[in-house]
Amino acid sequence: MSAPRKPRVFISRTTAGLAAVAEEIKTILETRIEHPCDIIIQSGFVPDWRTVPQMLQQRLGESDAVIALIGPAHGGEPDYAPAKISDNIPADRKFSYTQWEYLVARELKRPIFTFLVSGPGIVAPYVENDADGKPLPPAEAAQRAERQQQFIADFPMQQRELRHTYTDRALLLDHIAKLDIPLTAHAGKPSNIPYTSLGTLFKGRDTFLAELRQHLTAESTGAITGKRTIHGMGGVGKTRAAIEYAWKHADDYNALLFITGDTPEALHRNIAALCGPLVLNLPEQDERDQSLQVEAALKWLKLHPGWFLIIDNVDTEQAADETKALLAKLTTGHVLITSRIGDWTGHVKSLDLDVLSDTASIEFLDERTAERRPKRDDDQKNVAALVQLLDCLALALEQAGAHISTSAISYADYIALWESKRPAALAWHDQEKMKYPRSLAITYETSVAQLRSGAKDLFNILAWFAPDPIPRNLLDSRPNPADERHNLSDIERLSLARYLSDGKTFTIHRLIQEITRAQQEKAITPAIPTEPPAKPQGLFARFFGKKEQPQKAQQPIEKPTALLAALEWINGEYIGEPADVRSWPVLIPLTPHAIAAANAGVKCDIRDPSGRLLNQCAILLATRADHHGAEPLYRKTLAIAEKALGKTHPEVAICLNNLASLLQATNRHAEAEPLMRRALAIDEASFGDSHPNVAIRLNNLAQLLQDTNRLGEAEPLMRRALAIDLASFGDSHPKVARGLNNLASLLKATNRLGEADPLMRRALAINEASYGDSHPEVAINLSSLATLLYATNRLGEAEPLMRRALAIDEASYGDSHPKVALRLNNLALLLQATNRLGEAEPLMRRALAIDEASYGDSHPDVATDLSSLATLLYATNRLGEAEPLMRRHLEIFLNFTSDTGHQHPHLIAAIDNYASLLMEMGDTPAQVREKISALMKTYGVSV
């Protein structure tokens, strides 16, 4: 590795008028203490076989940057028309030597610091001369002056961000003295890398670059012969990683070369172009036969070992085959291929490039937009949200960053644009600002276009799934599984999908899905209004086997064919009872996909099976205590059902009941009760007083009444529900077991323990016979019976039942479910009662943490946990730790009483316990009354 060197700066100026100031700038930059530079000033052009641009490319190719001093003088012109070197430079215009310096530097993509200068303080008196040094005639001098002004108007505009205007010599010199000159080029090394390094903007890839370096150098000790591909989805940053590697290790190579290979023709054309004046500068550059140019470039590579070559965008099978054939001839340097194709087995080893981390993505956006983005207090929150929307995809981040900077908008503004005009945000592109040739949308369209027909159909369907892992065995349910597995392989081969390391699932990036869905929606033509069918099928037709009533004719919303296929596919697989843990291994992996497709279906007015899927998913989420996720699904399902079936349909009662149960579980009893009563009224009107559905509604309402301490109202409802179930199902059905257990719990709450005991044992026996020994319903019965045994001081009988219930729920729900917290707390109380305080305390703390995470700080279950832990701390004389817990416990019950209008069953006990603790801590009775009265006044409660 060579020692660090000084940046090389080429000073471009006309001799006429600017020679003196250029020499002064040279002295300043060469002698400055920090970051001195080596300076190059072109002093003349000695004619040879090359044109002026061809000669300039050597000098400028050695330079890291160019300082272009552009004054009023035009300067001398070549006496011939140089060959065209770029489509960006008009062939019909005449340029001066100095202008050619600027144009060639721009083609080489060197940083150009442009200074438009004028005035006697900078520009010395000058005369425009001809090639022999004689003054030009006035007319020709005027024409040159006009051409100079035209050049200033046209070309430096493209370097607007680095363009400055000066008439004061001191200010000009001070500005230039402070320039930060990057290291971008390498003396004597051919280089056509298209972009300079991002520098500090290149985030989160250090480990990948180190791994790439290790792989490229691992196979040789003397000669450089490494070959690798970087593969990954479009926009993940493959090209940028390759370029950053090139600059990072530039001193280790004698040439840095870049070609694109998206087609066989492009591959050969770009290899031939390496002969050109701005790269290898070979005599064959003027050959008309492309094959001779290719041969010359390959010969140079063979004779000059130690180069680095990037072959970019080898994304088609044809291009990959041609590249594989070429690799045999590239044996004296490092070759790095970027490709969306992942399978290069037998030819070159691949490194998979994934998306950036959240942290790196946030750091990139903050730095990328820092100069022009309006700063807001909520930037930290919004940039984190934006990173999630973009899913850390490098091109999406750059597109967003460029858009934010160009438009000078905030993160919040961009998020709003994304939400309201997502297709426009995805398609936005500014090549000059982004330094990337295509927008995100176009990048993916080019990949999708390569898919075979069957693979494209499958990909369009999968676009309506969620970005979560998709089970690969889901393909087994397709009409032709073998064909679909082949189609998925085709999708994965182009990096449009990613197989996960578990060997069982794959994912598709959310932005690929966004773009694909948008393309499908864009392709839909407006529908023609039609009359409704005679017997329309609605939301719950498939779920409940019901028919909806005919509705008024409406203009239908066109439905993407692939979305219909996705809904049908997922609905066919989403089988089993979502409240039953035995169904979860199948349902849990499908749930995010069912929600994503169903939500899209609702937007497109596809009520069936969208409503059924949302309802089933909500039940599963609620059972797993994901109330935040379940609630909007329940509300959406209710709205769909009411619109489709009317407000008094039995299926609306089901939706009301589900939503009410969730509201009850999250301590919103006042909202839940009217929904439960409405559901009961619907079913009584629809089915009569003795239908099993009526029993369900009675039981649910009774439990809510019990929760709000209206036990006298609850008991007759429970007994009525039990009678209905016994008549409907017999005395050995799980529904009967549930009714027995509910009634027994109420009897226990009213201190009728002798009546409760046989009911609980009977419920346990029914469920063990129905479900086996390890079902959550059995755990409920075990826990109920154990708490009754505990209450009757039969602790030895209670403990094994509690431990068995805890083990069942941990196995069924995992370690962080509220049911597990309930079992932990019960067991901890028993351990405390048997003086095993060291075992009890960690269980209590674990139960409290679970419930706080599940319900928040103000739920009655949290109050129960707080009371248990505070009581233990009290018993172990840690009164200072117990007091805030006991106070929180009381405040929760006060808040409950205030919100519901019903005194919580444990409020009086909570007041007594807190009063006892305060007196134990030394408060007088008067002080205790004052503190408790103040708390009660805060919540507007009196007892």
mmCIF file with all atom_site columns, C-alpha atoms in Angstrom, residues 67-239:
data_model
loop_
_atom_site.group_PDB
_atom_site.id
_atom_site.type_symbol
_atom_site.label_atom_id
_atom_site.label_alt_id
_atom_site.label_comp_id
_atom_site.label_asym_id
_atom_site.label_entity_id
_atom_site.label_seq_id
_atom_site.pdbx_PDB_ins_code
_atom_site.Cartn_x
_atom_site.Cartn_y
_atom_site.Cartn_z
_atom_site.occupancy
_atom_site.B_iso_or_equiv
_atom_site.pdbx_formal_charge
_atom_site.auth_seq_id
_atom_site.auth_comp_id
_atom_site.auth_asym_id
_atom_site.auth_atom_id
_atom_site.pdbx_PDB_model_num
ATOM 1   C CA . ILE A 1 67  ? -9.839  24.764  -10.810 1.00 0.00 ? 67  ILE A CA 1
ATOM 2   C CA . ALA A 1 68  ? -11.342 26.447  -13.850 1.00 0.00 ? 68  ALA A CA 1
ATOM 3   C CA . LEU A 1 69  ? -10.637 30.179  -14.039 1.00 0.00 ? 69  LEU A CA 1
ATOM 4   C CA . ILE A 1 70  ? -13.008 31.490  -16.692 1.00 0.00 ? 70  ILE A CA 1
ATOM 5   C CA . GLY A 1 71  ? -12.450 35.080  -17.686 1.00 0.00 ? 71  GLY A CA 1
ATOM 6   C CA . PRO A 1 72  ? -13.487 37.234  -20.619 1.00 0.00 ? 72  PRO A CA 1
ATOM 7   C CA . ALA A 1 73  ? -10.651 36.015  -22.851 1.00 0.00 ? 73  ALA A CA 1
ATOM 8   C CA . HIS A 1 74  ? -11.447 33.155  -25.214 1.00 0.00 ? 74  HIS A CA 1
ATOM 9   C CA . GLY A 1 75  ? -7.853  32.163  -25.919 1.00 0.00 ? 75  GLY A CA 1
ATOM 10  C CA . GLY A 1 76  ? -6.299  30.192  -28.740 1.00 0.00 ? 76  GLY A CA 1
ATOM 11  C CA . GLU A 1 77  ? -8.134  27.447  -30.630 1.00 0.00 ? 77  GLU A CA 1
ATOM 12  C CA . PRO A 1 78  ? -6.794  24.243  -32.233 1.00 0.00 ? 78  PRO A CA 1
ATOM 13  C CA . ASP A 1 79  ? -6.397  24.776  -35.968 1.00 0.00 ? 79  ASP A CA 1
ATOM 14  C CA . TYR A 1 80  ? -8.375  21.584  -36.645 1.00 0.00 ? 80  TYR A CA 1
ATOM 15  C CA . ALA A 1 81  ? -11.682 20.122  -35.460 1.00 0.00 ? 81  ALA A CA 1
ATOM 16  C CA . PRO A 1 82  ? -10.954 17.421  -32.861 1.00 0.00 ? 82  PRO A CA 1
ATOM 17  C CA . ALA A 1 83  ? -12.780 14.103  -33.187 1.00 0.00 ? 83  ALA A CA 1
ATOM 18  C CA . LYS A 1 84  ? -15.996 13.860  -31.258 1.00 0.00 ? 84  LYS A CA 1
ATOM 19  C CA . ILE A 1 85  ? -15.346 12.387  -27.796 1.00 0.00 ? 85  ILE A CA 1
ATOM 20  C CA . SER A 1 86  ? -18.807 12.577  -26.236 1.00 0.00 ? 86  SER A CA 1
ATOM 21  C CA . ASP A 1 87  ? -22.456 13.024  -27.101 1.00 0.00 ? 87  ASP A CA 1
ATOM 22  C CA . ASN A 1 88  ? -22.475 15.780  -24.481 1.00 0.00 ? 88  ASN A CA 1
ATOM 23  C CA . ILE A 1 89  ? -20.183 18.002  -26.586 1.00 0.00 ? 89  ILE A CA 1
ATOM 24  C CA . PRO A 1 90  ? -21.625 19.475  -29.812 1.00 0.00 ? 90  PRO A CA 1
ATOM 25  C CA . ALA A 1 91  ? -19.552 18.507  -32.840 1.00 0.00 ? 91  ALA A CA 1
ATOM 26  C CA . ASP A 1 92  ? -20.412 21.683  -34.746 1.00 0.00 ? 92  ASP A CA 1
ATOM 27  C CA . ARG A 1 93  ? -18.909 24.139  -32.249 1.00 0.00 ? 93  ARG A CA 1
ATOM 28  C CA . LYS A 1 94  ? -15.381 25.480  -31.967 1.00 0.00 ? 94  LYS A CA 1
ATOM 29  C CA . PHE A 1 95  ? -13.710 25.474  -28.560 1.00 0.00 ? 95  PHE A CA 1
ATOM 30  C CA . SER A 1 96  ? -10.522 27.031  -27.263 1.00 0.00 ? 96  SER A CA 1
ATOM 31  C CA . TYR A 1 97  ? -7.736  25.047  -25.644 1.00 0.00 ? 97  TYR A CA 1
ATOM 32  C CA . THR A 1 98  ? -8.895  26.249  -22.216 1.00 0.00 ? 98  THR A CA 1
ATOM 33  C CA . GLN A 1 99  ? -12.495 25.297  -22.943 1.00 0.00 ? 99  GLN A CA 1
ATOM 34  C CA . TRP A 1 100 ? -11.340 21.831  -23.999 1.00 0.00 ? 100 TRP A CA 1
ATOM 35  C CA . GLU A 1 101 ? -9.638  21.498  -20.606 1.00 0.00 ? 101 GLU A CA 1
ATOM 36  C CA . TYR A 1 102 ? -12.953 22.151  -18.944 1.00 0.00 ? 102 TYR A CA 1
ATOM 37  C CA . LEU A 1 103 ? -14.929 19.800  -21.247 1.00 0.00 ? 103 LEU A CA 1
ATOM 38  C CA . VAL A 1 104 ? -12.534 16.863  -20.959 1.00 0.00 ? 104 VAL A CA 1
ATOM 39  C CA . ALA A 1 105 ? -12.420 17.243  -17.166 1.00 0.00 ? 105 ALA A CA 1
ATOM 40  C CA . ARG A 1 106 ? -16.185 17.124  -17.139 1.00 0.00 ? 106 ARG A CA 1
ATOM 41  C CA . GLU A 1 107 ? -16.215 13.939  -19.260 1.00 0.00 ? 107 GLU A CA 1
ATOM 42  C CA . LEU A 1 108 ? -13.705 12.366  -16.877 1.00 0.00 ? 108 LEU A CA 1
ATOM 43  C CA . LYS A 1 109 ? -16.071 13.337  -14.042 1.00 0.00 ? 109 LYS A CA 1
ATOM 44  C CA . ARG A 1 110 ? -13.379 15.230  -12.185 1.00 0.00 ? 110 ARG A CA 1
ATOM 45  C CA . PRO A 1 111 ? -14.648 17.707  -9.553  1.00 0.00 ? 111 PRO A CA 1
ATOM 46  C CA . ILE A 1 112 ? -14.506 21.143  -11.165 1.00 0.00 ? 112 ILE A CA 1
ATOM 47  C CA . PHE A 1 113 ? -14.333 24.291  -9.040  1.00 0.00 ? 113 PHE A CA 1
ATOM 48  C CA . THR A 1 114 ? -15.503 26.959  -11.498 1.00 0.00 ? 114 THR A CA 1
ATOM 49  C CA . PHE A 1 115 ? -14.640 30.605  -10.911 1.00 0.00 ? 115 PHE A CA 1
ATOM 50  C CA . LEU A 1 116 ? -16.046 33.250  -13.246 1.00 0.00 ? 116 LEU A CA 1
ATOM 51  C CA . VAL A 1 117 ? -13.628 36.154  -12.864 1.00 0.00 ? 117 VAL A CA 1
ATOM 52  C CA . SER A 1 118 ? -13.468 39.676  -14.213 1.00 0.00 ? 118 SER A CA 1
ATOM 53  C CA . GLY A 1 119 ? -12.146 43.126  -13.369 1.00 0.00 ? 119 GLY A CA 1
ATOM 54  C CA . PRO A 1 120 ? -8.675  44.668  -13.345 1.00 0.00 ? 120 PRO A CA 1
ATOM 55  C CA . GLY A 1 121 ? -7.892  43.278  -9.889  1.00 0.00 ? 121 GLY A CA 1
ATOM 56  C CA . ILE A 1 122 ? -7.839  39.743  -11.304 1.00 0.00 ? 122 ILE A CA 1
ATOM 57  C CA . VAL A 1 123 ? -7.581  39.893  -15.092 1.00 0.00 ? 123 VAL A CA 1
ATOM 58  C CA . ALA A 1 124 ? -4.446  41.525  -16.460 1.00 0.00 ? 124 ALA A CA 1
ATOM 59  C CA . PRO A 1 125 ? -4.654  43.508  -19.721 1.00 0.00 ? 125 PRO A CA 1
ATOM 60  C CA . TYR A 1 126 ? -4.666  41.092  -22.645 1.00 0.00 ? 126 TYR A CA 1
ATOM 61  C CA . VAL A 1 127 ? -4.920  40.870  -26.398 1.00 0.00 ? 127 VAL A CA 1
ATOM 62  C CA . GLU A 1 128 ? -6.521  37.988  -28.288 1.00 0.00 ? 128 GLU A CA 1
ATOM 63  C CA . ASN A 1 129 ? -3.788  36.576  -30.552 1.00 0.00 ? 129 ASN A CA 1
ATOM 64  C CA . ASP A 1 130 ? -3.774  34.093  -33.387 1.00 0.00 ? 130 ASP A CA 1
ATOM 65  C CA . ALA A 1 131 ? -1.663  30.923  -33.574 1.00 0.00 ? 131 ALA A CA 1
ATOM 66  C CA . ASP A 1 132 ? 1.406   32.954  -34.572 1.00 0.00 ? 132 ASP A CA 1
ATOM 67  C CA . GLY A 1 133 ? 1.043   35.336  -31.629 1.00 0.00 ? 133 GLY A CA 1
ATOM 68  C CA . LYS A 1 134 ? -0.264  38.237  -33.731 1.00 0.00 ? 134 LYS A CA 1
ATOM 69  C CA . PRO A 1 135 ? -3.301  40.265  -32.597 1.00 0.00 ? 135 PRO A CA 1
ATOM 70  C CA . LEU A 1 136 ? -6.570  39.164  -34.140 1.00 0.00 ? 136 LEU A CA 1
ATOM 71  C CA . PRO A 1 137 ? -8.542  41.521  -36.356 1.00 0.00 ? 137 PRO A CA 1
ATOM 72  C CA . PRO A 1 138 ? -11.260 43.286  -34.356 1.00 0.00 ? 138 PRO A CA 1
ATOM 73  C CA . ALA A 1 139 ? -14.111 41.382  -36.024 1.00 0.00 ? 139 ALA A CA 1
ATOM 74  C CA . GLU A 1 140 ? -12.591 37.981  -35.272 1.00 0.00 ? 140 GLU A CA 1
ATOM 75  C CA . ALA A 1 141 ? -11.686 39.069  -31.746 1.00 0.00 ? 141 ALA A CA 1
ATOM 76  C CA . ALA A 1 142 ? -15.342 40.059  -31.246 1.00 0.00 ? 142 ALA A CA 1
ATOM 77  C CA . GLN A 1 143 ? -16.474 36.656  -32.518 1.00 0.00 ? 143 GLN A CA 1
ATOM 78  C CA . ARG A 1 144 ? -14.189 34.914  -30.012 1.00 0.00 ? 144 ARG A CA 1
ATOM 79  C CA . ALA A 1 145 ? -15.463 37.112  -27.198 1.00 0.00 ? 145 ALA A CA 1
ATOM 80  C CA . GLU A 1 146 ? -19.000 36.150  -28.178 1.00 0.00 ? 146 GLU A CA 1
ATOM 81  C CA . ARG A 1 147 ? -18.078 32.439  -28.206 1.00 0.00 ? 147 ARG A CA 1
ATOM 82  C CA . GLN A 1 148 ? -16.556 32.817  -24.730 1.00 0.00 ? 148 GLN A CA 1
ATOM 83  C CA . GLN A 1 149 ? -19.751 34.351  -23.370 1.00 0.00 ? 149 GLN A CA 1
ATOM 84  C CA . GLN A 1 150 ? -21.784 31.589  -25.004 1.00 0.00 ? 150 GLN A CA 1
ATOM 85  C CA . PHE A 1 151 ? -19.541 28.984  -23.360 1.00 0.00 ? 151 PHE A CA 1
ATOM 86  C CA . ILE A 1 152 ? -20.015 30.650  -19.983 1.00 0.00 ? 152 ILE A CA 1
ATOM 87  C CA . ALA A 1 153 ? -23.772 30.642  -20.479 1.00 0.00 ? 153 ALA A CA 1
ATOM 88  C CA . ASP A 1 154 ? -23.970 27.009  -21.610 1.00 0.00 ? 154 ASP A CA 1
ATOM 89  C CA . PHE A 1 155 ? -21.476 24.668  -20.020 1.00 0.00 ? 155 PHE A CA 1
ATOM 90  C CA . PRO A 1 156 ? -20.569 25.931  -16.557 1.00 0.00 ? 156 PRO A CA 1
ATOM 91  C CA . MET A 1 157 ? -24.291 25.936  -15.797 1.00 0.00 ? 157 MET A CA 1
ATOM 92  C CA . GLN A 1 158 ? -23.983 22.178  -15.305 1.00 0.00 ? 158 GLN A CA 1
ATOM 93  C CA . GLN A 1 159 ? -21.557 22.806  -12.463 1.00 0.00 ? 159 GLN A CA 1
ATOM 94  C CA . ARG A 1 160 ? -23.809 25.393  -10.787 1.00 0.00 ? 160 ARG A CA 1
ATOM 95  C CA . GLU A 1 161 ? -23.133 24.092  -7.256  1.00 0.00 ? 161 GLU A CA 1
ATOM 96  C CA . LEU A 1 162 ? -19.368 24.647  -7.692  1.00 0.00 ? 162 LEU A CA 1
ATOM 97  C CA . ARG A 1 163 ? -19.656 27.895  -9.644  1.00 0.00 ? 163 ARG A CA 1
ATOM 98  C CA . HIS A 1 164 ? -18.563 31.195  -8.102  1.00 0.00 ? 164 HIS A CA 1
ATOM 99  C CA . THR A 1 165 ? -18.213 34.760  -9.391  1.00 0.00 ? 165 THR A CA 1
ATOM 100 C CA . TYR A 1 166 ? -15.408 37.097  -8.277  1.00 0.00 ? 166 TYR A CA 1
ATOM 101 C CA . THR A 1 167 ? -14.164 40.561  -9.125  1.00 0.00 ? 167 THR A CA 1
ATOM 102 C CA . ASP A 1 168 ? -12.022 40.953  -5.968  1.00 0.00 ? 168 ASP A CA 1
ATOM 103 C CA . ARG A 1 169 ? -8.607  39.270  -6.128  1.00 0.00 ? 169 ARG A CA 1
ATOM 104 C CA . ALA A 1 170 ? -8.174  38.886  -2.349  1.00 0.00 ? 170 ALA A CA 1
ATOM 105 C CA . LEU A 1 171 ? -11.570 37.245  -1.884  1.00 0.00 ? 171 LEU A CA 1
ATOM 106 C CA . LEU A 1 172 ? -10.877 34.882  -4.797  1.00 0.00 ? 172 LEU A CA 1
ATOM 107 C CA . LEU A 1 173 ? -7.515  33.812  -3.397  1.00 0.00 ? 173 LEU A CA 1
ATOM 108 C CA . ASP A 1 174 ? -8.952  33.382  0.110   1.00 0.00 ? 174 ASP A CA 1
ATOM 109 C CA . HIS A 1 175 ? -11.757 31.159  -1.223  1.00 0.00 ? 175 HIS A CA 1
ATOM 110 C CA . ILE A 1 176 ? -9.358  28.984  -3.215  1.00 0.00 ? 176 ILE A CA 1
ATOM 111 C CA . ALA A 1 177 ? -6.931  28.716  -0.277  1.00 0.00 ? 177 ALA A CA 1
ATOM 112 C CA . LYS A 1 178 ? -9.704  27.082  1.763   1.00 0.00 ? 178 LYS A CA 1
ATOM 113 C CA . LEU A 1 179 ? -10.835 24.559  -0.872  1.00 0.00 ? 179 LEU A CA 1
ATOM 114 C CA . ASP A 1 180 ? -11.165 20.960  0.276   1.00 0.00 ? 180 ASP A CA 1
ATOM 115 C CA . ILE A 1 181 ? -9.706  18.964  -2.608  1.00 0.00 ? 181 ILE A CA 1
ATOM 116 C CA . PRO A 1 182 ? -10.676 15.249  -2.677  1.00 0.00 ? 182 PRO A CA 1
ATOM 117 C CA . LEU A 1 183 ? -8.425  12.414  -3.766  1.00 0.00 ? 183 LEU A CA 1
ATOM 118 C CA . THR A 1 184 ? -10.170 10.978  -6.827  1.00 0.00 ? 184 THR A CA 1
ATOM 119 C CA . ALA A 1 185 ? -7.599  10.131  -9.498  1.00 0.00 ? 185 ALA A CA 1
ATOM 120 C CA . HIS A 1 186 ? -4.271  8.340   -9.667  1.00 0.00 ? 186 HIS A CA 1
ATOM 121 C CA . ALA A 1 187 ? -1.216  9.395   -11.564 1.00 0.00 ? 187 ALA A CA 1
ATOM 122 C CA . GLY A 1 188 ? -0.426  7.309   -14.597 1.00 0.00 ? 188 GLY A CA 1
ATOM 123 C CA . LYS A 1 189 ? -3.453  5.083   -14.038 1.00 0.00 ? 189 LYS A CA 1
ATOM 124 C CA . PRO A 1 190 ? -6.175  4.738   -16.629 1.00 0.00 ? 190 PRO A CA 1
ATOM 125 C CA . SER A 1 191 ? -9.500  5.292   -14.928 1.00 0.00 ? 191 SER A CA 1
ATOM 126 C CA . ASN A 1 192 ? -13.063 5.707   -16.103 1.00 0.00 ? 192 ASN A CA 1
ATOM 127 C CA . ILE A 1 193 ? -14.931 5.080   -12.852 1.00 0.00 ? 193 ILE A CA 1
ATOM 128 C CA . PRO A 1 194 ? -18.156 7.048   -13.475 1.00 0.00 ? 194 PRO A CA 1
ATOM 129 C CA . TYR A 1 195 ? -18.651 8.544   -10.013 1.00 0.00 ? 195 TYR A CA 1
ATOM 130 C CA . THR A 1 196 ? -16.379 9.887   -7.324  1.00 0.00 ? 196 THR A CA 1
ATOM 131 C CA . SER A 1 197 ? -16.520 8.458   -3.833  1.00 0.00 ? 197 SER A CA 1
ATOM 132 C CA . LEU A 1 198 ? -19.454 9.377   -1.620  1.00 0.00 ? 198 LEU A CA 1
ATOM 133 C CA . GLY A 1 199 ? -16.979 9.863   1.187   1.00 0.00 ? 199 GLY A CA 1
ATOM 134 C CA . THR A 1 200 ? -18.718 10.080  4.533   1.00 0.00 ? 200 THR A CA 1
ATOM 135 C CA . LEU A 1 201 ? -22.103 9.568   2.831   1.00 0.00 ? 201 LEU A CA 1
ATOM 136 C CA . PHE A 1 202 ? -21.200 5.941   2.118   1.00 0.00 ? 202 PHE A CA 1
ATOM 137 C CA . LYS A 1 203 ? -22.750 4.298   5.161   1.00 0.00 ? 203 LYS A CA 1
ATOM 138 C CA . GLY A 1 204 ? -23.011 0.852   6.661   1.00 0.00 ? 204 GLY A CA 1
ATOM 139 C CA . ARG A 1 205 ? -20.900 -1.136  4.180   1.00 0.00 ? 205 ARG A CA 1
ATOM 140 C CA . ASP A 1 206 ? -17.475 -1.290  5.831   1.00 0.00 ? 206 ASP A CA 1
ATOM 141 C CA . THR A 1 207 ? -17.850 -4.952  6.772   1.00 0.00 ? 207 THR A CA 1
ATOM 142 C CA . PHE A 1 208 ? -19.056 -5.841  3.283   1.00 0.00 ? 208 PHE A CA 1
ATOM 143 C CA . LEU A 1 209 ? -16.106 -4.052  1.621   1.00 0.00 ? 209 LEU A CA 1
ATOM 144 C CA . ALA A 1 210 ? -13.677 -5.813  3.939   1.00 0.00 ? 210 ALA A CA 1
ATOM 145 C CA . GLU A 1 211 ? -15.267 -9.157  3.081   1.00 0.00 ? 211 GLU A CA 1
ATOM 146 C CA . LEU A 1 212 ? -15.116 -8.323  -0.622  1.00 0.00 ? 212 LEU A CA 1
ATOM 147 C CA . ARG A 1 213 ? -11.424 -7.432  -0.321  1.00 0.00 ? 213 ARG A CA 1
ATOM 148 C CA . GLN A 1 214 ? -10.725 -10.706 1.457   1.00 0.00 ? 214 GLN A CA 1
ATOM 149 C CA . HIS A 1 215 ? -12.523 -12.717 -1.223  1.00 0.00 ? 215 HIS A CA 1
ATOM 150 C CA . LEU A 1 216 ? -10.855 -10.941 -4.136  1.00 0.00 ? 216 LEU A CA 1
ATOM 151 C CA . THR A 1 217 ? -7.358  -11.446 -2.730  1.00 0.00 ? 217 THR A CA 1
ATOM 152 C CA . ALA A 1 218 ? -7.780  -14.892 -1.187  1.00 0.00 ? 218 ALA A CA 1
ATOM 153 C CA . GLU A 1 219 ? -7.090  -16.942 -4.300  1.00 0.00 ? 219 GLU A CA 1
ATOM 154 C CA . SER A 1 220 ? -3.696  -15.595 -5.234  1.00 0.00 ? 220 SER A CA 1
ATOM 155 C CA . THR A 1 221 ? -0.474  -14.625 -3.588  1.00 0.00 ? 221 THR A CA 1
ATOM 156 C CA . GLY A 1 222 ? 1.410   -13.124 -6.528  1.00 0.00 ? 222 GLY A CA 1
ATOM 157 C CA . ALA A 1 223 ? -0.789  -12.394 -9.518  1.00 0.00 ? 223 ALA A CA 1
ATOM 158 C CA . ILE A 1 224 ? -4.109  -10.666 -9.058  1.00 0.00 ? 224 ILE A CA 1
ATOM 159 C CA . THR A 1 225 ? -6.741  -13.037 -10.402 1.00 0.00 ? 225 THR A CA 1
ATOM 160 C CA . GLY A 1 226 ? -9.795  -12.657 -8.147  1.00 0.00 ? 226 GLY A CA 1
ATOM 161 C CA . LYS A 1 227 ? -13.290 -12.714 -9.621  1.00 0.00 ? 227 LYS A CA 1
ATOM 162 C CA . ARG A 1 228 ? -16.505 -12.051 -7.716  1.00 0.00 ? 228 ARG A CA 1
ATOM 163 C CA . THR A 1 229 ? -20.041 -10.913 -8.264  1.00 0.00 ? 229 THR A CA 1
ATOM 164 C CA . ILE A 1 230 ? -22.063 -8.636  -6.046  1.00 0.00 ? 230 ILE A CA 1
ATOM 165 C CA . HIS A 1 231 ? -25.644 -9.739  -6.456  1.00 0.00 ? 231 HIS A CA 1
ATOM 166 C CA . GLY A 1 232 ? -28.850 -8.413  -4.971  1.00 0.00 ? 232 GLY A CA 1
ATOM 167 C CA . MET A 1 233 ? -32.077 -6.713  -5.853  1.00 0.00 ? 233 MET A CA 1
ATOM 168 C CA . GLY A 1 234 ? -32.125 -3.618  -8.015  1.00 0.00 ? 234 GLY A CA 1
ATOM 169 C CA . GLY A 1 235 ? -31.407 -0.464  -6.041  1.00 0.00 ? 235 GLY A CA 1
ATOM 170 C CA . VAL A 1 236 ? -29.711 -2.212  -3.120  1.00 0.00 ? 236 VAL A CA 1
ATOM 171 C CA . GLY A 1 237 ? -26.447 -0.399  -3.903  1.00 0.00 ? 237 GLY A CA 1
ATOM 172 C CA . LYS A 1 238 ? -24.371 -2.938  -5.835  1.00 0.00 ? 238 LYS A CA 1
ATOM 173 C CA . THR A 1 239 ? -22.848 -0.423  -8.247  1.00 0.00 ? 239 THR A CA 1
#
